[in-house]
Coordinates of C-alpha atoms in Angstrom, one line a residue:
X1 CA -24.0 -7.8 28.8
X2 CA -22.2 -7.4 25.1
X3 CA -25.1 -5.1 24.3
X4 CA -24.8 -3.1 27.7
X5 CA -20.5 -2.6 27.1
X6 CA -21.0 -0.9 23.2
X7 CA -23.7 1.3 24.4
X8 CA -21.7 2.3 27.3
X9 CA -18.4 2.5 25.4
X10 CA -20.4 4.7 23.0
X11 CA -21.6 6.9 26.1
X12 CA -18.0 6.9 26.9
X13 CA -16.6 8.5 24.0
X14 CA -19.2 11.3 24.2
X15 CA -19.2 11.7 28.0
X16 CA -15.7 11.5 28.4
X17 CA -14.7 13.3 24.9
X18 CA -11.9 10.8 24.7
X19 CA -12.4 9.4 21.1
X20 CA -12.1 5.4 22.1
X21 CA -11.0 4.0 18.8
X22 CA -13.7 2.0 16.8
X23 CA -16.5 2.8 19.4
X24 CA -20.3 2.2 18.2
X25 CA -19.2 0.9 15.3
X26 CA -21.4 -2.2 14.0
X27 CA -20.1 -5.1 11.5
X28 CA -22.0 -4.6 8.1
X29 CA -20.7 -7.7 6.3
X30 CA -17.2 -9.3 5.7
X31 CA -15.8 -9.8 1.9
X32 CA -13.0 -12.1 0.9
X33 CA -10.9 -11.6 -2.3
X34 CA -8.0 -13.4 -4.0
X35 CA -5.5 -16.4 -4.6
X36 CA -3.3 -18.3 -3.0
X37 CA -0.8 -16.1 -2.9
X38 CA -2.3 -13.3 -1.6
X39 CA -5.7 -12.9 -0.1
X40 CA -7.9 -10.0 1.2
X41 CA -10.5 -9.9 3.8
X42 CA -12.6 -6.7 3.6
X43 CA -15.0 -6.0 7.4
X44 CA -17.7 -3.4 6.4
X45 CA -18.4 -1.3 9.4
X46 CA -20.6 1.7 9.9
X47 CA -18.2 3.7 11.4
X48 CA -14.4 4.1 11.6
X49 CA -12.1 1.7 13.8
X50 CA -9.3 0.1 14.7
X51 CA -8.0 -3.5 15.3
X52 CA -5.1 -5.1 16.8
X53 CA -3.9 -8.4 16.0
X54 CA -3.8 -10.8 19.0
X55 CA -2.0 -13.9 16.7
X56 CA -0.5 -13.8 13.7
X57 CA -0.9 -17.5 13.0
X58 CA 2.6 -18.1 12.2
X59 CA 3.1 -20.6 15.1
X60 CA -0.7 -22.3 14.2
X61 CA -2.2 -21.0 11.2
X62 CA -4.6 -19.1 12.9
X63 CA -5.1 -15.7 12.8
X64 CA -7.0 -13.2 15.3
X65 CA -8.1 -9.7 15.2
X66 CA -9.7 -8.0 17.6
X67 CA -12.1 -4.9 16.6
X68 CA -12.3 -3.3 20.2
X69 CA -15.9 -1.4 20.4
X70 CA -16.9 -3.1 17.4
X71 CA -20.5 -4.8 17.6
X72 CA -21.4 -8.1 15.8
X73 CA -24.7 -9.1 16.6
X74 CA -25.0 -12.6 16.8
X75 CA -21.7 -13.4 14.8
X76 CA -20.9 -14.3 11.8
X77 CA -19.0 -16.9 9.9
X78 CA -18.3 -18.2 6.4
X79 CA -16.4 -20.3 4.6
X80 CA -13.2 -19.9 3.4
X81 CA -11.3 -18.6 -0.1
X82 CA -7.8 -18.5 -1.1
X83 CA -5.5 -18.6 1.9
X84 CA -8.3 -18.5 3.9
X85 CA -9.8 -21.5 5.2
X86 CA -12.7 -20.2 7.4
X87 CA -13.6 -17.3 8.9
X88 CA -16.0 -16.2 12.4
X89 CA -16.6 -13.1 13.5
X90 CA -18.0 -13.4 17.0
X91 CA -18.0 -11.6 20.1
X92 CA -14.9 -10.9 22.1
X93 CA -13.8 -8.6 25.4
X94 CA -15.1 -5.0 24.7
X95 CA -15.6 -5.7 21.2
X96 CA -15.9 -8.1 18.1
X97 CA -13.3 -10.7 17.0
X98 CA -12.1 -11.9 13.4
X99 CA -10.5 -15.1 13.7
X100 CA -9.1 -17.0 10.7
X101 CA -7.9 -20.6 9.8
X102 CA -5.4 -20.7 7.2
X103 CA -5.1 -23.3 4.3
X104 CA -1.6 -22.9 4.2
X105 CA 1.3 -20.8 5.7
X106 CA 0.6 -17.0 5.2
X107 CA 1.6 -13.8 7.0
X108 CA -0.4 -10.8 7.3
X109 CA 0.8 -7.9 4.8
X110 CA -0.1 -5.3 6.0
X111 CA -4.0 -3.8 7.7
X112 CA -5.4 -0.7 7.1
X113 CA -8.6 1.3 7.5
X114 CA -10.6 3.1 3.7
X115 CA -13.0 5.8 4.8
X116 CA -16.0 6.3 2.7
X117 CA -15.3 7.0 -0.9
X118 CA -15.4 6.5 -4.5
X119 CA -19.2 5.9 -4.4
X120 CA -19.0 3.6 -1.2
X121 CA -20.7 5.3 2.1
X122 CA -19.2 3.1 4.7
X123 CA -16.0 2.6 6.3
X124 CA -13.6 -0.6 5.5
X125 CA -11.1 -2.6 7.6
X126 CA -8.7 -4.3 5.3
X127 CA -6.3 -7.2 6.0
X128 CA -4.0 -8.6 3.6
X129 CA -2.6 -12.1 3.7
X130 CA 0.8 -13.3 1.9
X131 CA 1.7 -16.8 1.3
X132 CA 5.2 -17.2 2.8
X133 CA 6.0 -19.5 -0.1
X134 CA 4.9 -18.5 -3.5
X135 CA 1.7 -20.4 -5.1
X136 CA 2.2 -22.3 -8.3
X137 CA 0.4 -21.0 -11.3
X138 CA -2.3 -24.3 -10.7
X139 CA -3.1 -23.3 -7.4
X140 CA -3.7 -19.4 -8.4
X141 CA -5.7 -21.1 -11.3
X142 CA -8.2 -22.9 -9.1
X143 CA -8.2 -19.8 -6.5
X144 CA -11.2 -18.0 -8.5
X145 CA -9.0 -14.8 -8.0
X146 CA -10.4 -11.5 -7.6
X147 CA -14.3 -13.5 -6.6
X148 CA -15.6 -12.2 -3.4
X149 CA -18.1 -13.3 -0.6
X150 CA -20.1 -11.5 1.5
X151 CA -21.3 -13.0 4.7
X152 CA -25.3 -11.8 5.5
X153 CA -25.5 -9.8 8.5
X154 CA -28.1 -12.2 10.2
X155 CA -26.0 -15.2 11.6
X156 CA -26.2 -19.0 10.5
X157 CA -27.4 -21.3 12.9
X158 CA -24.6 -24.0 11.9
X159 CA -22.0 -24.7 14.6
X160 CA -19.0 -22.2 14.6
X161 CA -16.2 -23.4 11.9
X162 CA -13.6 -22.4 14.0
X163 CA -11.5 -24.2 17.1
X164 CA -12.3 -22.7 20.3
X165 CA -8.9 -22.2 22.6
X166 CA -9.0 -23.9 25.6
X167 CA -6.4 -23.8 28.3
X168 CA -5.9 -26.4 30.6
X169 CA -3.7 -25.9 34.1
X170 CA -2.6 -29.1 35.9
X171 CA -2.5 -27.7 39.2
X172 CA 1.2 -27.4 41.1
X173 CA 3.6 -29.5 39.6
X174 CA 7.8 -29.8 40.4
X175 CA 8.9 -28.1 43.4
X176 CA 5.2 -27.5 44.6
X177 CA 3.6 -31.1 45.1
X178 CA 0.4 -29.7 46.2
X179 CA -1.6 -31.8 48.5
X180 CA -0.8 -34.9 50.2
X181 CA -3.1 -38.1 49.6
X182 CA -2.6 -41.7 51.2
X183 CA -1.0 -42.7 47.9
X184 CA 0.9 -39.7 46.5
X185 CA 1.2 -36.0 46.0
X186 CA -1.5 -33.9 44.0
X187 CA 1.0 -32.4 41.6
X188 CA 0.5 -36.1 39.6
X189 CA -3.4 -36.1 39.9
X190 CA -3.9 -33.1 38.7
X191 CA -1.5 -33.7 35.2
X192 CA -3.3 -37.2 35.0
X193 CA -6.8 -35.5 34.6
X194 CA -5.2 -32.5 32.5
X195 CA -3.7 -35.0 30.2
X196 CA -6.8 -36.8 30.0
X197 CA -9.1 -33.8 29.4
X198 CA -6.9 -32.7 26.9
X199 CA -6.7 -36.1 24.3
X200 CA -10.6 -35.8 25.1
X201 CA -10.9 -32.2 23.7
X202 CA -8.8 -32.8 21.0
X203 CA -10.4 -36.2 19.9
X204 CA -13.6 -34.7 19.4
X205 CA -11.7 -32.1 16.8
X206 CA -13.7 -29.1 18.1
X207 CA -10.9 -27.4 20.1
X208 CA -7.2 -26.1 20.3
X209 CA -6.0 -27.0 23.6
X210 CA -2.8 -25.3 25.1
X211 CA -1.5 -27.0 28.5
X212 CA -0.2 -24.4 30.7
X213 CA 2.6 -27.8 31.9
X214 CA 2.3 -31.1 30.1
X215 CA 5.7 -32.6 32.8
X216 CA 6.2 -32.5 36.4
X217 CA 7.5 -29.0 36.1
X218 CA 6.6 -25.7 38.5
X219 CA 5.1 -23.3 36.4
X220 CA 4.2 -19.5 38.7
X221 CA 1.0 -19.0 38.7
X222 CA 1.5 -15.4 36.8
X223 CA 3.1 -17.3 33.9
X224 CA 0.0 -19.3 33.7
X225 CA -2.4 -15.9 33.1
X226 CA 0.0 -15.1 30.6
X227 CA -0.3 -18.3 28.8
X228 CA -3.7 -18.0 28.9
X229 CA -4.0 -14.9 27.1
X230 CA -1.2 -15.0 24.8
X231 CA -3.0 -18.2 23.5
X232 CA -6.0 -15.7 23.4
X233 CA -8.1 -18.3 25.0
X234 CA -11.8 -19.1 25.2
X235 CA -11.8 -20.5 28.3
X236 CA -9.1 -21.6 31.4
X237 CA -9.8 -24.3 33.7
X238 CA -7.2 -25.2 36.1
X239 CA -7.5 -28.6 38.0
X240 CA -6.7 -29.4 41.6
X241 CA -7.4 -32.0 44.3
X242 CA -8.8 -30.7 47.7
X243 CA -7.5 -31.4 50.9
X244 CA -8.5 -31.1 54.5
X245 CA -8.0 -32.5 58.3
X246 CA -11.0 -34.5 58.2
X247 CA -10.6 -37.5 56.1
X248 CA -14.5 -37.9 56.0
X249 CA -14.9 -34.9 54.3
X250 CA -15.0 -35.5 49.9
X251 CA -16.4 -33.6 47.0
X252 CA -16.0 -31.5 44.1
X253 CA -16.5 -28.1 44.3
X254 CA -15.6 -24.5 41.7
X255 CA -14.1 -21.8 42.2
X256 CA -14.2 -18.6 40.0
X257 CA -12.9 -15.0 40.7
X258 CA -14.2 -12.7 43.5
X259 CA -14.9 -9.2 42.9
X260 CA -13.1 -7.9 45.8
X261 CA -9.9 -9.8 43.7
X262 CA -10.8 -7.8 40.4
X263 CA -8.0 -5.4 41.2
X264 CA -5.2 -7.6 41.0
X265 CA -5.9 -8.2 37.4
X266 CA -3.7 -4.7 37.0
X267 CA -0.5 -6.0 36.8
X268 CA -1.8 -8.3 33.7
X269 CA -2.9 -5.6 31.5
X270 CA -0.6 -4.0 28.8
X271 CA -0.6 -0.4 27.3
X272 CA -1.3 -2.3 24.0
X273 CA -4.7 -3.9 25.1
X274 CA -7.5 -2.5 23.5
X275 CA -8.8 -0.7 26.6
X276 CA -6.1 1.1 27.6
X277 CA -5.3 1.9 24.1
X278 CA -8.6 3.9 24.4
X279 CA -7.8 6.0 26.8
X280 CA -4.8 7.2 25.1
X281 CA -6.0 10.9 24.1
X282 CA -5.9 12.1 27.3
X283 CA -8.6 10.5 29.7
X284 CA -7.4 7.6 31.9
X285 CA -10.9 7.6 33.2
X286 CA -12.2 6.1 29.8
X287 CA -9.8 3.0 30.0
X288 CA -10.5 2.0 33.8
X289 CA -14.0 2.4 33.1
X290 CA -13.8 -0.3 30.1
X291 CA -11.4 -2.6 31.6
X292 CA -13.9 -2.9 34.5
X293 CA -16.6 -3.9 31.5
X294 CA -14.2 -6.5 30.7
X295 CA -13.8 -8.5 34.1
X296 CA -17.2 -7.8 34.6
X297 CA -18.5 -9.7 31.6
X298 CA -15.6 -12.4 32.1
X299 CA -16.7 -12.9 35.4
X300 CA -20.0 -13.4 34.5
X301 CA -18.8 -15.9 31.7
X302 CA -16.8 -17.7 34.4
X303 CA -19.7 -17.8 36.7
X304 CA -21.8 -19.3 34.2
X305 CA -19.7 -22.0 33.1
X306 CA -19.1 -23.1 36.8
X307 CA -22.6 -24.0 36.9
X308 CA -22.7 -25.5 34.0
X309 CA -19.4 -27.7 34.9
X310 CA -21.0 -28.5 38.2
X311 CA -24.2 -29.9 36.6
X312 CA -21.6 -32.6 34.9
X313 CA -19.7 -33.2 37.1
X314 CA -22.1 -33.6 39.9
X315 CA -23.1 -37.0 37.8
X316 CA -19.4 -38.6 38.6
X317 CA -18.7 -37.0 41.9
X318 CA -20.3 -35.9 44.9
X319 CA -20.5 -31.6 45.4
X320 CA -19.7 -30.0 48.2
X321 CA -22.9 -28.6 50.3
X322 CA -21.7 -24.8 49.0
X323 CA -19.8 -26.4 45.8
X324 CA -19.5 -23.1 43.7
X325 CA -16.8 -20.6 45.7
X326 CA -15.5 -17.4 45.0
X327 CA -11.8 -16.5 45.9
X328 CA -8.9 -14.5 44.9
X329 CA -7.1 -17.5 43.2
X330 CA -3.9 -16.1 41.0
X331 CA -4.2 -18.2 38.0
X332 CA -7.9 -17.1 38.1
X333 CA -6.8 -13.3 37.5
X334 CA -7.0 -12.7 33.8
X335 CA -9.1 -9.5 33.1
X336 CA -10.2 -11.2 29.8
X337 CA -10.5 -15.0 29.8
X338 CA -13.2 -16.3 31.4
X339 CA -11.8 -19.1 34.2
X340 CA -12.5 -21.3 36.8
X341 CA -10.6 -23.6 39.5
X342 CA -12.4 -27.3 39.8
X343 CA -11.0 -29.2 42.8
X344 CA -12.1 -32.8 41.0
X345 CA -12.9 -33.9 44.9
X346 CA -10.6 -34.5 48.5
X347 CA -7.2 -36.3 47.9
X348 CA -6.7 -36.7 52.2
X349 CA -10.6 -38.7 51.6
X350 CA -9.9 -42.3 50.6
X351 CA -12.8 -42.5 48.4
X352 CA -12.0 -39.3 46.0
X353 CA -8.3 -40.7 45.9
X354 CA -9.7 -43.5 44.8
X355 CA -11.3 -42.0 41.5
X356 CA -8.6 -39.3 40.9
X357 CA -6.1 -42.5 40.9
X358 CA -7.9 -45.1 38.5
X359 CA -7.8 -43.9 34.7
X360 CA -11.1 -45.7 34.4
X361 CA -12.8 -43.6 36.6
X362 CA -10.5 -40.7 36.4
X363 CA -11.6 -40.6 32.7
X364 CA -15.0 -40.7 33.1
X365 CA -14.7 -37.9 35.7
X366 CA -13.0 -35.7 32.9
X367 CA -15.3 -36.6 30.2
X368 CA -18.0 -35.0 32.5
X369 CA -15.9 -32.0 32.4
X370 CA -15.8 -32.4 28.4
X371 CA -19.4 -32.1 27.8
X372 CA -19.7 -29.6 30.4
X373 CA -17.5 -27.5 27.6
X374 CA -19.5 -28.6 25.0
X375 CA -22.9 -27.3 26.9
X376 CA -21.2 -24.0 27.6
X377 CA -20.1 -23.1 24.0
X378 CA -23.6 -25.2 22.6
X379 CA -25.3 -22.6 25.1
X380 CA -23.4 -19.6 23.4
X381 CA -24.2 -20.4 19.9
X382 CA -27.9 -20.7 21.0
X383 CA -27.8 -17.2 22.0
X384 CA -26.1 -15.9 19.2
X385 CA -28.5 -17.7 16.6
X386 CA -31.5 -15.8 18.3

């Protein structure tokens, strides 16, 4: 799908004769240079293009770029130098993405874009980082200033250095109890499990994990897109407990976005995201075109991860005969995170209750959902080590 959005973006930019920043452009190698006071990262490409900064890691110390048409065939990562910890570059929505962990606190300086010259025959993205408290002379010492790495174009097979983002929603919450079970409302359910996938996630050191509400608070369901893709997020997952008038009926079932839904994803997109930025010479026609790319690929990342989530969680809890659903869900509507509803089983059934309610088994349910992450991203590395 990665493959099929740069060729057609590159079709685009002919076709359309709207020049779509950075399109066709591929990922030659990435340099790093510098101390600990200020460090340079250097991305090689074989044409010219441009990059917008999703996080400027002054909350977290992690920096992210996005290089919209940019290709990076199977990723690449490296270790770090200077103010830079370590580095991936990987595949993002409609293009690559740097992202960076710092070693300290650090700003970026400024960015900026070298054409060929000076004996050099491709183009270079530069970013500069500043520490935002001067080094001592020691640290510069041991910095190895002015020594540079170059990653290899073909990737490394080793697990990606960096945290992936994961968003957890705790379904309803204050005003909005959700359903009703025998022995409470679903609004405390859902921030039970949340809570517990979350010190799962975090235990096993291999994610950031941002909680869209972490107390009985009402949070609208728009606000929870946006935290989702502010926190420029890997993956969403928002948990709820079913409910219906037949107190027989339990199970687990997933729901991801439907196409026919695809169109409220407008009133999340911003004239700074990368594909409407690309349509900013003139034809409209070229960013519609790629922001349906976008949803299309992140509802095919969605689609795959609900299978994957139900193959776990099918080993705790019973699925419903059709357990993966597609609906128009609002907190499933961002055009660029891939995301997905669980309902972790029926709260009205006595049984379901029953596990949603004891931390035992409640655990154990979540841990299923834990490992289904782990497959999913284990899965993408695979891929991107072919």
């Amino acid at each position: 799908m990665l493959a099929f959005v740069g060729a057609a973006i590159g079709c685009l930019a002919v076709v359309a004769g709207a020049q779509a920043a950075g399109s066709g452009a591929d990922i030659l190698k990435v340099r790093l240079g510098g101390d600990r006071t200020e460090t340079r990262i250097v991305i090689d490409l074989s044409r010219s293009a441009s990059g917008k900064v999703a996080s400027d890691g002054a909350d977290d110390r992690r920096v992210v770029v996005n290089l919209p048409g940019v290709s990076v065939e199977g990723g690449l990562q490296g270790g770090g130098l200077g103010l830079v910890k370590a580095w991936v570059v990987d595949d993002g929505p409609g293009g690559a993405r740097l992202r960076l962990d710092l070693a300290s606190d650090a700003t970026i300086k400024r960015r900026f874009l070298l054409p060929p010259a000076d004996g050099v025959s491709n183009y270079r993205y530069v970013i500069d980082l500043a520490a935002k408290s001067p080094a001592t002379t020691t640290q510069v010492a041991q910095s190895n200033t002015a020594r540079f790495l170059s990653a290899p174009v073909r990737p490394t097979k080793a697990a990606l250095p960096l945290k992936k983002v994961i968003v957890i929603d705790a379904g309803h919450g204050g005003k909005d109890p959700g359903a009703r079970g025998a022995e409470g409302n679903e609004k405390d359910v859902t921030l039970a499990a949340a809570r517990a996938l979350k010190s799962q996630l975090e235990r096993s050191g291999r994610y950031k994990v941002v909680m869209t509400r972490d107390t009985d608070v009402y949070v609208d369901h728009g606000v929870r897109v946006q935290i989702a893709r502010r926190a420029d997020a890997d993956l969403f997952i928002s948990l709820h407990a079913d409910s219906g008038s037949d107190p027989s009926l339990r199970g687990a079932s997933v729901y991801t976005l439907a196409d026919r839904a695809t169109g409220r994803s407008a009133k999340f997109v911003s004239k700074d995201d990368w594909f409407m930025q690309a349509g900013s010479h003139g034809d409209n026609g070229v960013s519609t075109i790629l922001l349906d790319l976008t949803q299309r690929m992140t509802r095919n990342r969605s689609a795959s991860f609900a299978e994957v989530l139900l193959a776990r969680v099918s080993d705790h809890q019973p699925l419903l005969r059709r357990s993966h659903r597609e609906a128009g869900l609002a907190v499933l509507l961002a055009p660029d995170v891939p995301a997905v509803l669980l309902e972790m089983g029926f709260i009205t059934n006595a049984e379901d209750e029953a596990v949603l309610r004891d931390p035992g088994r409640r655990n154990r349910l979540m841990s299923s959902v834990g490992d289904a992450i782990d497959d999913y991203f284990g899965q993408q590395t695979k891929l991107a080590s072919r």
